[in-house]
Amino acid sequence: MDIGAMSEDAARAKFKAIRWEASNGDPVCPACGGLKHWTLGSGHKWKCKACRTPFSVTVGTVFESHKLSFRKLLGIVAVFANGVLGVSACRLSREVKISYKSAFVLLHRIREVMGKDDEAAPLSGVVEIDGAIFGGSLPRLPNKKELWEEFKAKNKAAARKKRKLIVVLRERQSEDPNVPAKVRTFLLPKEGDAIEIAKRMVVPDTIIHADRSTQWEPLHLHFDTKRIDHSKSFSDGIACTNQAESFFQRMRCAERGVHLHISGAHMPRYAWELGWREQYRRTPNGDQVDMILGLISRNKPSSTFRGYWRKRSENDNGSLASIAS
Ligand SMILES: [Zn+2]
């Protein structure tokens, strides 16, 4: 409601203040970092006096190629931040009146930059590590019951191939309640591949909790490791990985309740988003909006979603052509 009542100028000023926080909202050249500039046209574009690059406030940010009003862009971030389990592209397109296709691409670009939040910061204290499988559901069963067995036998192997393993490294809350405990997620071929990541990202004197899976054995070589046998109990007073499981519960709820299906190709981005949401779950939503805007303004969109729908329709035409021939 607050954003709806904002003027376009106020919305632009908010984005400028977050993007150029260090210079109190004064334009900074994205090419050379120069502070001196000429103002062009209506005053919303500038030209750098040092390198002569023309730029606007969205150049070099996730919003670079989107021709939407600033009020709408803020609205998108607010609706997105308010979804505890995430927001589907369909819902976002209805709430802020943009096309489904641009909502889909924008959401994925925002998820991507959420994965870059503080990504190099090491984990310390007590860390829980665990993996879980997502995706790979069977297509809808045929109507005739007698065809089910044959259908399952045919499709099960294909569904298994589509399943993805997400490994989470989750810090337990330290004594300081103002520092959110970090949550990091990775898409990996097998759990054992997370050992190298742990060696790189976790401070050496950290205590790691893991389950009894044999893939975690090498952790004992590098860290003080506690193991919990899930066939007996979920917590024995010494070890437990319940906080890692609780993150997976958030992912499962989001997959079933918000998106209905998450394709394997997009799985890591959803994991980054939900990891971020888990990490900052106690941060007020107004602050979350500012934090997401900060991530958007500090990061360029990757090439992953450039011309996504055009490429997709070209592929569809290609496959139709091959069927026709
Ligand atoms: Zn410049």
Short mmCIF file of N, CA and C and ligand atoms in Angstrom, two decimals, residues 28-36 47-55, ligand 1:
data_model
loop_
_atom_site.label_atom_id
_atom_site.label_comp_id
_atom_site.label_asym_id
_atom_site.label_seq_id
_atom_site.Cartn_x
_atom_site.Cartn_y
_atom_site.Cartn_z
N VAL A 28 26.95 7.53 -9.73
CA VAL A 28 28.34 7.06 -9.86
C VAL A 28 28.42 6.32 -11.20
N CYS A 29 29.43 6.65 -12.00
CA CYS A 29 29.55 6.01 -13.32
C CYS A 29 29.77 4.50 -13.14
N PRO A 30 28.92 3.66 -13.78
CA PRO A 30 29.09 2.21 -13.62
C PRO A 30 30.33 1.68 -14.34
N ALA A 31 30.87 2.48 -15.29
CA ALA A 31 32.02 2.00 -16.05
C ALA A 31 33.33 2.29 -15.32
N CYS A 32 33.50 3.54 -14.82
CA CYS A 32 34.81 3.89 -14.23
C CYS A 32 34.71 4.31 -12.76
N GLY A 33 33.48 4.41 -12.24
CA GLY A 33 33.33 4.81 -10.84
C GLY A 33 33.46 6.31 -10.63
N GLY A 34 33.49 7.08 -11.73
CA GLY A 34 33.64 8.53 -11.62
C GLY A 34 32.42 9.19 -11.02
N LEU A 35 32.64 10.27 -10.26
CA LEU A 35 31.53 10.96 -9.60
C LEU A 35 31.07 12.19 -10.38
N LYS A 36 31.93 12.68 -11.32
CA LYS A 36 31.55 13.88 -12.08
C LYS A 36 30.80 13.49 -13.33
N LYS A 47 25.90 11.50 -18.06
CA LYS A 47 27.04 11.11 -18.88
C LYS A 47 28.30 11.39 -18.07
N CYS A 48 29.17 10.38 -17.97
CA CYS A 48 30.36 10.50 -17.13
C CYS A 48 31.34 11.49 -17.76
N LYS A 49 31.87 12.41 -16.96
CA LYS A 49 32.83 13.39 -17.48
C LYS A 49 34.19 12.75 -17.72
N ALA A 50 34.47 11.66 -17.03
CA ALA A 50 35.79 11.03 -17.17
C ALA A 50 35.84 10.12 -18.40
N CYS A 51 34.86 9.19 -18.51
CA CYS A 51 34.94 8.21 -19.60
C CYS A 51 33.84 8.39 -20.64
N ARG A 52 32.99 9.40 -20.46
CA ARG A 52 31.94 9.76 -21.43
C ARG A 52 30.91 8.65 -21.64
N THR A 53 30.73 7.77 -20.66
CA THR A 53 29.70 6.73 -20.79
C THR A 53 28.36 7.30 -20.33
N PRO A 54 27.32 7.19 -21.19
CA PRO A 54 26.00 7.58 -20.70
C PRO A 54 25.40 6.46 -19.84
N PHE A 55 24.72 6.80 -18.77
CA PHE A 55 24.14 5.75 -17.91
C PHE A 55 22.88 6.22 -17.21
ZN ZN B 1 32.93 6.85 -16.28
#
